[in-house]
PDB file of N, CA and C in Angstrom:
ATOM      1  N   VAL A   1     -48.099  30.920  50.010  1.00 91.00           N
ATOM      2  CA  VAL A   1     -47.035  30.216  49.294  1.00 91.00           C
ATOM      3  C   VAL A   1     -47.223  28.714  49.477  1.00 91.00           C
ATOM      4  N   GLY A   2     -46.711  27.973  48.557  1.00 92.00           N
ATOM      5  CA  GLY A   2     -46.677  26.528  48.718  1.00 92.00           C
ATOM      6  C   GLY A   2     -45.609  26.164  49.725  1.00 92.00           C
ATOM      7  N   PHE A   3     -45.749  25.035  50.378  1.00 96.00           N
ATOM      8  CA  PHE A   3     -44.776  24.645  51.397  1.00 96.00           C
ATOM      9  C   PHE A   3     -44.725  23.133  51.507  1.00 96.00           C
ATOM     10  N   LEU A   4     -43.704  22.667  52.193  1.00 96.00           N
ATOM     11  CA  LEU A   4     -43.519  21.264  52.507  1.00 96.00           C
ATOM     12  C   LEU A   4     -43.552  21.125  54.018  1.00 96.00           C
ATOM     13  N   VAL A   5     -44.434  20.279  54.545  1.00 95.00           N
ATOM     14  CA  VAL A   5     -44.466  20.034  55.987  1.00 95.00           C
ATOM     15  C   VAL A   5     -43.218  19.236  56.331  1.00 95.00           C
ATOM     16  N   ASP A   6     -42.395  19.776  57.228  1.00 95.00           N
ATOM     17  CA  ASP A   6     -41.124  19.143  57.582  1.00 95.00           C
ATOM     18  C   ASP A   6     -40.977  19.101  59.096  1.00 95.00           C
ATOM     19  N   THR A   7     -41.372  17.987  59.693  1.00 93.00           N
ATOM     20  CA  THR A   7     -41.272  17.843  61.143  1.00 93.00           C
ATOM     21  C   THR A   7     -39.817  17.746  61.602  1.00 93.00           C
ATOM     22  N   GLY A   8     -38.896  17.559  60.680  1.00 92.00           N
ATOM     23  CA  GLY A   8     -37.481  17.524  61.025  1.00 92.00           C
ATOM     24  C   GLY A   8     -36.818  18.891  61.015  1.00 92.00           C
ATOM     25  N   ALA A   9     -37.545  19.910  60.554  1.00 93.00           N
ATOM     26  CA  ALA A   9     -37.008  21.274  60.528  1.00 93.00           C
ATOM     27  C   ALA A   9     -37.381  21.970  61.832  1.00 93.00           C
ATOM     28  N   THR A  10     -36.408  22.539  62.500  1.00 94.00           N
ATOM     29  CA  THR A  10     -36.645  23.228  63.767  1.00 94.00           C
ATOM     30  C   THR A  10     -37.556  24.435  63.576  1.00 94.00           C
ATOM     31  N   THR A  11     -37.361  25.158  62.485  1.00 96.00           N
ATOM     32  CA  THR A  11     -38.140  26.371  62.235  1.00 96.00           C
ATOM     33  C   THR A  11     -38.712  26.341  60.829  1.00 96.00           C
ATOM     34  N   VAL A  12     -39.569  27.305  60.549  1.00 98.00           N
ATOM     35  CA  VAL A  12     -39.967  27.570  59.175  1.00 98.00           C
ATOM     36  C   VAL A  12     -38.701  28.012  58.456  1.00 98.00           C
ATOM     37  N   ALA A  13     -38.472  27.515  57.250  1.00 97.00           N
ATOM     38  CA  ALA A  13     -37.257  27.855  56.516  1.00 97.00           C
ATOM     39  C   ALA A  13     -37.596  28.138  55.059  1.00 97.00           C
ATOM     40  N   MET A  14     -36.894  29.108  54.504  1.00 98.00           N
ATOM     41  CA  MET A  14     -37.092  29.465  53.098  1.00 98.00           C
ATOM     42  C   MET A  14     -35.794  30.001  52.541  1.00 98.00           C
ATOM     43  N   ASN A  15     -35.702  30.021  51.215  1.00 97.00           N
ATOM     44  CA  ASN A  15     -34.510  30.599  50.607  1.00 97.00           C
ATOM     45  C   ASN A  15     -34.694  32.109  50.445  1.00 97.00           C
ATOM     46  N   GLU A  16     -33.613  32.798  50.107  1.00 97.00           N
ATOM     47  CA  GLU A  16     -33.668  34.256  50.039  1.00 97.00           C
ATOM     48  C   GLU A  16     -34.538  34.761  48.891  1.00 97.00           C
ATOM     49  N   ILE A  17     -34.687  33.992  47.838  1.00 97.00           N
ATOM     50  CA  ILE A  17     -35.536  34.388  46.717  1.00 97.00           C
ATOM     51  C   ILE A  17     -36.998  34.413  47.165  1.00 97.00           C
ATOM     52  N   GLN A  18     -37.403  33.382  47.888  1.00 97.00           N
ATOM     53  CA  GLN A  18     -38.772  33.321  48.407  1.00 97.00           C
ATOM     54  C   GLN A  18     -39.021  34.455  49.398  1.00 97.00           C
ATOM     55  N   ALA A  19     -38.050  34.710  50.262  1.00 98.00           N
ATOM     56  CA  ALA A  19     -38.201  35.776  51.262  1.00 98.00           C
ATOM     57  C   ALA A  19     -38.377  37.130  50.589  1.00 98.00           C
ATOM     58  N   ARG A  20     -37.584  37.405  49.567  1.00 97.00           N
ATOM     59  CA  ARG A  20     -37.716  38.678  48.848  1.00 97.00           C
ATOM     60  C   ARG A  20     -39.077  38.779  48.171  1.00 97.00           C
ATOM     61  N   SER A  21     -39.571  37.670  47.590  1.00 96.00           N
ATOM     62  CA  SER A  21     -40.878  37.719  46.916  1.00 96.00           C
ATOM     63  C   SER A  21     -42.014  37.957  47.911  1.00 96.00           C
ATOM     64  N   LEU A  22     -41.782  37.611  49.185  1.00 96.00           N
ATOM     65  CA  LEU A  22     -42.769  37.866  50.230  1.00 96.00           C
ATOM     66  C   LEU A  22     -42.594  39.255  50.859  1.00 96.00           C
ATOM     67  N   GLY A  23     -41.582  39.973  50.413  1.00 97.00           N
ATOM     68  CA  GLY A  23     -41.348  41.324  50.929  1.00 97.00           C
ATOM     69  C   GLY A  23     -40.693  41.348  52.299  1.00 97.00           C
ATOM     70  N   LEU A  24     -40.033  40.267  52.679  1.00 97.00           N
ATOM     71  CA  LEU A  24     -39.397  40.202  54.001  1.00 97.00           C
ATOM     72  C   LEU A  24     -38.049  40.937  53.973  1.00 97.00           C
ATOM     73  N   GLN A  25     -37.830  41.795  54.934  1.00 97.00           N
ATOM     74  CA  GLN A  25     -36.582  42.541  55.078  1.00 97.00           C
ATOM     75  C   GLN A  25     -35.654  41.762  56.025  1.00 97.00           C
ATOM     76  N   TYR A  26     -35.310  40.562  55.625  1.00 97.00           N
ATOM     77  CA  TYR A  26     -34.594  39.647  56.517  1.00 97.00           C
ATOM     78  C   TYR A  26     -33.192  40.126  56.876  1.00 97.00           C
ATOM     79  N   LYS A  27     -32.497  40.793  55.969  1.00 96.00           N
ATOM     80  CA  LYS A  27     -31.151  41.276  56.294  1.00 96.00           C
ATOM     81  C   LYS A  27     -31.213  42.471  57.238  1.00 96.00           C
ATOM     82  N   LEU A  28     -32.256  43.251  57.136  1.00 96.00           N
ATOM     83  CA  LEU A  28     -32.434  44.413  57.993  1.00 96.00           C
ATOM     84  C   LEU A  28     -32.982  44.010  59.363  1.00 96.00           C
ATOM     85  N   ASN A  29     -33.980  43.126  59.363  1.00 94.00           N
ATOM     86  CA  ASN A  29     -34.668  42.756  60.604  1.00 94.00           C
ATOM     87  C   ASN A  29     -34.176  41.462  61.246  1.00 94.00           C
ATOM     88  N   GLY A  30     -33.327  40.725  60.547  1.00 97.00           N
ATOM     89  CA  GLY A  30     -32.893  39.431  61.058  1.00 97.00           C
ATOM     90  C   GLY A  30     -31.511  39.466  61.682  1.00 97.00           C
ATOM     91  N   THR A  31     -31.154  38.344  62.272  1.00 98.00           N
ATOM     92  CA  THR A  31     -29.840  38.152  62.867  1.00 98.00           C
ATOM     93  C   THR A  31     -29.091  37.133  62.023  1.00 98.00           C
ATOM     94  N   GLU A  32     -27.924  37.520  61.507  1.00 98.00           N
ATOM     95  CA  GLU A  32     -27.154  36.602  60.671  1.00 98.00           C
ATOM     96  C   GLU A  32     -26.709  35.400  61.495  1.00 98.00           C
ATOM     97  N   SER A  33     -26.757  34.235  60.853  1.00 97.00           N
ATOM     98  CA  SER A  33     -26.438  32.988  61.525  1.00 97.00           C
ATOM     99  C   SER A  33     -25.907  31.994  60.493  1.00 97.00           C
ATOM    100  N   ARG A  34     -25.589  30.824  60.944  1.00 96.00           N
ATOM    101  CA  ARG A  34     -25.181  29.720  60.060  1.00 96.00           C
ATOM    102  C   ARG A  34     -26.113  28.560  60.345  1.00 96.00           C
ATOM    103  N   VAL A  35     -26.490  27.839  59.293  1.00 92.00           N
ATOM    104  CA  VAL A  35     -27.331  26.652  59.458  1.00 92.00           C
ATOM    105  C   VAL A  35     -26.673  25.472  58.767  1.00 92.00           C
ATOM    106  N   VAL A  36     -26.958  24.301  59.282  1.00 86.00           N
ATOM    107  CA  VAL A  36     -26.501  23.068  58.656  1.00 86.00           C
ATOM    108  C   VAL A  36     -27.671  22.507  57.871  1.00 86.00           C
ATOM    109  N   THR A  37     -27.478  22.342  56.573  1.00 82.00           N
ATOM    110  CA  THR A  37     -28.510  21.800  55.699  1.00 82.00           C
ATOM    111  C   THR A  37     -28.018  20.489  55.101  1.00 82.00           C
ATOM    112  N   ALA A  38     -28.857  19.852  54.329  1.00 77.00           N
ATOM    113  CA  ALA A  38     -28.452  18.625  53.647  1.00 77.00           C
ATOM    114  C   ALA A  38     -27.296  18.895  52.680  1.00 77.00           C
ATOM    115  N   SER A  39     -27.178  20.147  52.217  1.00 79.00           N
ATOM    116  CA  SER A  39     -26.120  20.535  51.284  1.00 79.00           C
ATOM    117  C   SER A  39     -24.859  21.037  51.971  1.00 79.00           C
ATOM    118  N   GLY A  40     -24.889  21.156  53.292  1.00 88.00           N
ATOM    119  CA  GLY A  40     -23.741  21.662  54.034  1.00 88.00           C
ATOM    120  C   GLY A  40     -24.106  22.869  54.873  1.00 88.00           C
ATOM    121  N   VAL A  41     -23.086  23.645  55.255  1.00 92.00           N
ATOM    122  CA  VAL A  41     -23.294  24.831  56.094  1.00 92.00           C
ATOM    123  C   VAL A  41     -23.584  26.031  55.195  1.00 92.00           C
ATOM    124  N   ALA A  42     -24.588  26.834  55.574  1.00 94.00           N
ATOM    125  CA  ALA A  42     -24.968  28.002  54.778  1.00 94.00           C
ATOM    126  C   ALA A  42     -25.211  29.199  55.681  1.00 94.00           C
ATOM    127  N   THR A  43     -25.060  30.388  55.113  1.00 97.00           N
ATOM    128  CA  THR A  43     -25.396  31.622  55.822  1.00 97.00           C
ATOM    129  C   THR A  43     -26.901  31.774  55.830  1.00 97.00           C
ATOM    130  N   SER A  44     -27.429  32.240  56.960  1.00 97.00           N
ATOM    131  CA  SER A  44     -28.878  32.437  57.069  1.00 97.00           C
ATOM    132  C   SER A  44     -29.146  33.653  57.949  1.00 97.00           C
ATOM    133  N   TRP A  45     -30.408  34.048  57.996  1.00 98.00           N
ATOM    134  CA  TRP A  45     -30.855  35.123  58.861  1.00 98.00           C
ATOM    135  C   TRP A  45     -32.048  34.615  59.645  1.00 98.00           C
ATOM    136  N   VAL A  46     -31.989  34.744  60.944  1.00 98.00           N
ATOM    137  CA  VAL A  46     -33.094  34.339  61.816  1.00 98.00           C
ATOM    138  C   VAL A  46     -34.036  35.533  61.935  1.00 98.00           C
ATOM    139  N   ILE A  47     -35.311  35.288  61.651  1.00 98.00           N
ATOM    140  CA  ILE A  47     -36.320  36.344  61.712  1.00 98.00           C
ATOM    141  C   ILE A  47     -37.529  35.843  62.486  1.00 98.00           C
ATOM    142  N   THR A  48     -38.425  36.746  62.819  1.00 98.00           N
ATOM    143  CA  THR A  48     -39.715  36.380  63.391  1.00 98.00           C
ATOM    144  C   THR A  48     -40.788  36.862  62.441  1.00 98.00           C
ATOM    145  N   LEU A  49     -41.596  35.939  61.954  1.00 98.00           N
ATOM    146  CA  LEU A  49     -42.709  36.283  61.084  1.00 98.00           C
ATOM    147  C   LEU A  49     -43.868  36.753  61.945  1.00 98.00           C
ATOM    148  N   ASN A  50     -44.542  37.819  61.541  1.00 97.00           N
ATOM    149  CA  ASN A  50     -45.674  38.329  62.321  1.00 97.00           C
ATOM    150  C   ASN A  50     -46.705  37.235  62.558  1.00 97.00           C
ATOM    151  N   SER A  51     -46.975  36.451  61.541  1.00 97.00           N
ATOM    152  CA  SER A  51     -47.883  35.310  61.676  1.00 97.00           C
ATOM    153  C   SER A  51     -47.701  34.385  60.493  1.00 97.00           C
ATOM    154  N   VAL A  52     -48.068  33.136  60.696  1.00 97.00           N
ATOM    155  CA  VAL A  52     -48.117  32.143  59.626  1.00 97.00           C
ATOM    156  C   VAL A  52     -49.508  31.539  59.679  1.00 97.00           C
ATOM    157  N   LYS A  53     -50.190  31.566  58.531  1.00 97.00           N
ATOM    158  CA  LYS A  53     -51.554  31.062  58.480  1.00 97.00           C
ATOM    159  C   LYS A  53     -51.634  29.948  57.443  1.00 97.00           C
ATOM    160  N   VAL A  54     -52.121  28.795  57.884  1.00 96.00           N
ATOM    161  CA  VAL A  54     -52.383  27.670  56.991  1.00 96.00           C
ATOM    162  C   VAL A  54     -53.865  27.370  57.133  1.00 96.00           C
ATOM    163  N   GLY A  55     -54.608  27.560  56.065  1.00 94.00           N
ATOM    164  CA  GLY A  55     -56.059  27.420  56.158  1.00 94.00           C
ATOM    165  C   GLY A  55     -56.585  28.432  57.158  1.00 94.00           C
ATOM    166  N   GLU A  56     -57.296  27.949  58.160  1.00 94.00           N
ATOM    167  CA  GLU A  56     -57.851  28.835  59.191  1.00 94.00           C
ATOM    168  C   GLU A  56     -56.969  28.895  60.446  1.00 94.00           C
ATOM    169  N   ILE A  57     -55.826  28.203  60.427  1.00 96.00           N
ATOM    170  CA  ILE A  57     -54.966  28.156  61.609  1.00 96.00           C
ATOM    171  C   ILE A  57     -53.865  29.201  61.478  1.00 96.00           C
ATOM    172  N   SER A  58     -53.978  30.255  62.272  1.00 96.00           N
ATOM    173  CA  SER A  58     -52.996  31.322  62.265  1.00 96.00           C
ATOM    174  C   SER A  58     -52.192  31.275  63.564  1.00 96.00           C
ATOM    175  N   VAL A  59     -50.880  31.320  63.428  1.00 97.00           N
ATOM    176  CA  VAL A  59     -49.992  31.313  64.589  1.00 97.00           C
ATOM    177  C   VAL A  59     -49.163  32.592  64.535  1.00 97.00           C
ATOM    178  N   PRO A  60     -49.204  33.411  65.607  1.00 97.00           N
ATOM    179  CA  PRO A  60     -48.432  34.659  65.610  1.00 97.00           C
ATOM    180  C   PRO A  60     -46.975  34.431  66.018  1.00 97.00           C
ATOM    181  N   ASN A  61     -46.128  35.362  65.599  1.00 98.00           N
ATOM    182  CA  ASN A  61     -44.718  35.414  66.041  1.00 98.00           C
ATOM    183  C   ASN A  61     -43.988  34.088  65.854  1.00 98.00           C
ATOM    184  N   VAL A  62     -43.881  33.661  64.604  1.00 98.00           N
ATOM    185  CA  VAL A  62     -43.261  32.378  64.277  1.00 98.00           C
ATOM    186  C   VAL A  62     -41.806  32.597  63.880  1.00 98.00           C
ATOM    187  N   LYS A  63     -40.896  31.903  64.552  1.00 98.00           N
ATOM    188  CA  LYS A  63     -39.473  31.977  64.227  1.00 98.00           C
ATOM    189  C   LYS A  63     -39.241  31.306  62.870  1.00 98.00           C
ATOM    190  N   ALA A  64     -38.387  31.927  62.062  1.00 98.00           N
ATOM    191  CA  ALA A  64     -38.070  31.389  60.738  1.00 98.00           C
ATOM    192  C   ALA A  64     -36.616  31.688  60.405  1.00 98.00           C
ATOM    193  N   VAL A  65     -36.104  30.983  59.417  1.00 98.00           N
ATOM    194  CA  VAL A  65     -34.776  31.280  58.891  1.00 98.00           C
ATOM    195  C   VAL A  65     -34.875  31.480  57.388  1.00 98.00           C
ATOM    196  N   VAL A  66     -34.110  32.445  56.921  1.00 98.00           N
ATOM    197  CA  VAL A  66     -33.960  32.685  55.492  1.00 98.00           C
ATOM    198  C   VAL A  66     -32.550  32.248  55.146  1.00 98.00           C
ATOM    199  N   ILE A  67     -32.448  31.298  54.229  1.00 97.00           N
ATOM    200  CA  ILE A  67     -31.156  30.710  53.884  1.00 97.00           C
ATOM    201  C   ILE A  67     -30.658  31.310  52.574  1.00 97.00           C
ATOM    202  N   GLU A  68     -29.409  31.752  52.587  1.00 95.00           N
ATOM    203  CA  GLU A  68     -28.788  32.352  51.417  1.00 95.00           C
ATOM    204  C   GLU A  68     -28.792  31.352  50.258  1.00 95.00           C
ATOM    205  N   GLY A  69     -29.140  31.828  49.082  1.00 92.00           N
ATOM    206  CA  GLY A  69     -29.144  30.977  47.895  1.00 92.00           C
ATOM    207  C   GLY A  69     -30.537  30.493  47.540  1.00 92.00           C
ATOM    208  N   GLY A  70     -30.593  29.445  46.726  1.00 90.00           N
ATOM    209  CA  GLY A  70     -31.860  28.955  46.197  1.00 90.00           C
ATOM    210  C   GLY A  70     -32.421  27.732  46.886  1.00 90.00           C
ATOM    211  N   TYR A  71     -31.835  27.341  47.993  1.00 91.00           N
ATOM    212  CA  TYR A  71     -32.325  26.160  48.700  1.00 91.00           C
ATOM    213  C   TYR A  71     -32.706  26.518  50.121  1.00 91.00           C
ATOM    214  N   PRO A  72     -33.742  25.929  50.691  1.00 93.00           N
ATOM    215  CA  PRO A  72     -34.555  24.842  50.144  1.00 93.00           C
ATOM    216  C   PRO A  72     -35.424  25.342  48.985  1.00 93.00           C
ATOM    217  N   GLN A  73     -35.722  24.451  48.047  1.00 93.00           N
ATOM    218  CA  GLN A  73     -36.544  24.834  46.901  1.00 93.00           C
ATOM    219  C   GLN A  73     -37.955  25.188  47.328  1.00 93.00           C
ATOM    220  N   ASP A  74     -38.497  24.464  48.288  1.00 95.00           N
ATOM    221  CA  ASP A  74     -39.827  24.730  48.822  1.00 95.00           C
ATOM    222  C   ASP A  74     -39.688  25.337  50.211  1.00 95.00           C
ATOM    223  N   VAL A  75     -40.631  26.207  50.580  1.00 97.00           N
ATOM    224  CA  VAL A  75     -40.667  26.694  51.958  1.00 97.00           C
ATOM    225  C   VAL A  75     -40.915  25.487  52.848  1.00 97.00           C
ATOM    226  N   LEU A  76     -40.143  25.370  53.926  1.00 97.00           N
ATOM    227  CA  LEU A  76     -40.314  24.268  54.875  1.00 97.00           C
ATOM    228  C   LEU A  76     -41.141  24.759  56.051  1.00 97.00           C
ATOM    229  N   LEU A  77     -42.274  24.120  56.275  1.00 98.00           N
ATOM    230  CA  LEU A  77     -43.121  24.450  57.408  1.00 98.00           C
ATOM    231  C   LEU A  77     -42.625  23.613  58.577  1.00 98.00           C
ATOM    232  N   GLY A  78     -41.747  24.198  59.381  1.00 97.00           N
ATOM    233  CA  GLY A  78     -41.072  23.478  60.451  1.00 97.00           C
ATOM    234  C   GLY A  78     -41.782  23.576  61.791  1.00 97.00           C
ATOM    235  N   MET A  79     -41.100  23.105  62.810  1.00 98.00           N
ATOM    236  CA  MET A  79     -41.693  22.948  64.136  1.00 98.00           C
ATOM    237  C   MET A  79     -42.029  24.275  64.824  1.00 98.00           C
ATOM    238  N   SER A  80     -41.428  25.388  64.416  1.00 98.00           N
ATOM    239  CA  SER A  80     -41.799  26.658  65.044  1.00 98.00           C
ATOM    240  C   SER A  80     -43.258  27.003  64.750  1.00 98.00           C
ATOM    241  N   TYR A  81     -43.845  26.424  63.721  1.00 98.00           N
ATOM    242  CA  TYR A  81     -45.286  26.514  63.455  1.00 98.00           C
ATOM    243  C   TYR A  81     -45.994  25.236  63.890  1.00 98.00           C
ATOM    244  N   LEU A  82     -45.433  24.100  63.524  1.00 97.00           N
ATOM    245  CA  LEU A  82     -46.116  22.816  63.728  1.00 97.00           C
ATOM    246  C   LEU A  82     -46.329  22.446  65.193  1.00 97.00           C
ATOM    247  N   GLU A  83     -45.538  23.037  66.115  1.00 97.00           N
ATOM    248  CA  GLU A  83     -45.741  22.720  67.527  1.00 97.00           C
ATOM    249  C   GLU A  83     -47.109  23.182  68.020  1.00 97.00           C
ATOM    250  N   TYR A  84     -47.771  24.045  67.264  1.00 97.00           N
ATOM    251  CA  TYR A  84     -49.083  24.567  67.655  1.00 97.00           C
ATOM    252  C   TYR A  84     -50.254  23.826  67.009  1.00 97.00           C
ATOM    253  N   VAL A  85     -49.957  22.803  66.206  1.00 97.00           N
ATOM    254  CA  VAL A  85     -51.027  22.063  65.536  1.00 97.00           C
ATOM    255  C   VAL A  85     -50.884  20.566  65.783  1.00 97.00           C
ATOM    256  N   LYS A  86     -52.003  19.890  65.641  1.00 96.00           N
ATOM    257  CA  LYS A  86     -52.032  18.428  65.681  1.00 96.00           C
ATOM    258  C   LYS A  86     -52.085  17.968  64.227  1.00 96.00           C
ATOM    259  N   ILE A  87     -51.236  17.025  63.870  1.00 94.00           N
ATOM    260  CA  ILE A  87     -51.164  16.540  62.493  1.00 94.00           C
ATOM    261  C   ILE A  87     -51.723  15.121  62.442  1.00 94.00           C
ATOM    262  N   GLN A  88     -52.643  14.903  61.524  1.00 94.00           N
ATOM    263  CA  GLN A  88     -53.193  13.567  61.294  1.00 94.00           C
ATOM    264  C   GLN A  88     -53.167  13.298  59.796  1.00 94.00           C
ATOM    265  N   GLU A  89     -52.897  12.060  59.435  1.00 92.00           N
ATOM    266  CA  GLU A  89     -52.915  11.666  58.034  1.00 92.00           C
ATOM    267  C   GLU A  89     -54.110  10.757  57.816  1.00 92.00           C
ATOM    268  N   HIS A  90     -54.885  11.053  56.770  1.00 92.00           N
ATOM    269  CA  HIS A  90     -56.048  10.236  56.436  1.00 92.00           C
ATOM    270  C   HIS A  90     -56.139  10.134  54.916  1.00 92.00           C
ATOM    271  N   ASN A  91     -56.045   8.915  54.394  1.00 94.00           N
ATOM    272  CA  ASN A  91     -56.095   8.680  52.943  1.00 94.00           C
ATOM    273  C   ASN A  91     -55.085   9.547  52.189  1.00 94.00           C
ATOM    274  N   SER A  92     -53.870   9.567  52.680  1.00 92.00           N
ATOM    275  CA  SER A  92     -52.758  10.313  52.074  1.00 92.00           C
ATOM    276  C   SER A  92     -52.938  11.825  52.100  1.00 92.00           C
ATOM    277  N   VAL A  93     -53.805  12.316  52.972  1.00 92.00           N
ATOM    278  CA  VAL A  93     -53.996  13.758  53.139  1.00 92.00           C
ATOM    279  C   VAL A  93     -53.638  14.124  54.565  1.00 92.00           C
ATOM    280  N   LEU A  94     -52.774  15.145  54.727  1.00 91.00           N
ATOM    281  CA  LEU A  94     -52.434  15.621  56.062  1.00 91.00           C
ATOM    282  C   LEU A  94     -53.496  16.600  56.524  1.00 91.00           C
ATOM    283  N   MET A  95     -53.990  16.381  57.728  1.00 93.00           N
ATOM    284  CA  MET A  95     -54.984  17.276  58.322  1.00 93.00           C
ATOM    285  C   MET A  95     -54.319  17.982  59.500  1.00 93.00           C
ATOM    286  N   LEU A  96     -54.418  19.307  59.527  1.00 94.00           N
ATOM    287  CA  LEU A  96     -53.871  20.089  60.617  1.00 94.00           C
ATOM    288  C   LEU A  96     -55.018  20.624  61.452  1.00 94.00           C
ATOM    289  N   GLU A  97     -54.870  20.544  62.770  1.00 94.00           N
ATOM    290  CA  GLU A  97     -55.872  21.052  63.696  1.00 94.00           C
ATOM    291  C   GLU A  97     -55.163  21.820  64.793  1.00 94.00           C
ATOM    292  N   LYS A  98     -55.674  22.993  65.142  1.00 93.00           N
ATOM    293  CA  LYS A  98     -55.025  23.816  66.158  1.00 93.00           C
ATOM    294  C   LYS A  98     -55.077  23.113  67.516  1.00 93.00           C
ATOM    295  N   LYS A  99     -53.934  23.081  68.215  1.00 90.00           N
ATOM    296  CA  LYS A  99     -53.849  22.440  69.532  1.00 90.00           C
ATOM    297  C   LYS A  99     -54.446  23.313  70.627  1.00 90.00           C
ATOM    298  N   PHE A 100     -54.114  24.584  70.619  1.00 72.00           N
ATOM    299  CA  PHE A 100     -54.465  25.468  71.724  1.00 72.00           C
ATOM    300  C   PHE A 100     -55.563  26.417  71.327  1.00 72.00           C
TER     301      PHE A 100
END
């Protein structure tokens, strides 16, 4: 899926439409919660993704939230994944490199 690198997001975050298209059973496997977004407070489900892979960098057991409704419009690649990579910007291109 396409995503937006968001160092301000605690976890990987997606809307419920994206989660369903990925086949995630977030209501069955997740824990209902509330999140504060730029749009206000929303219902969400906290889940653990088996893995998240960007290029050749795969990180297992990544915490994520599925937010009720259509926002965020893009999947947010948050710190629950990004804490495992080093981010460098070169000529307006973000380069990710595995830390561990």
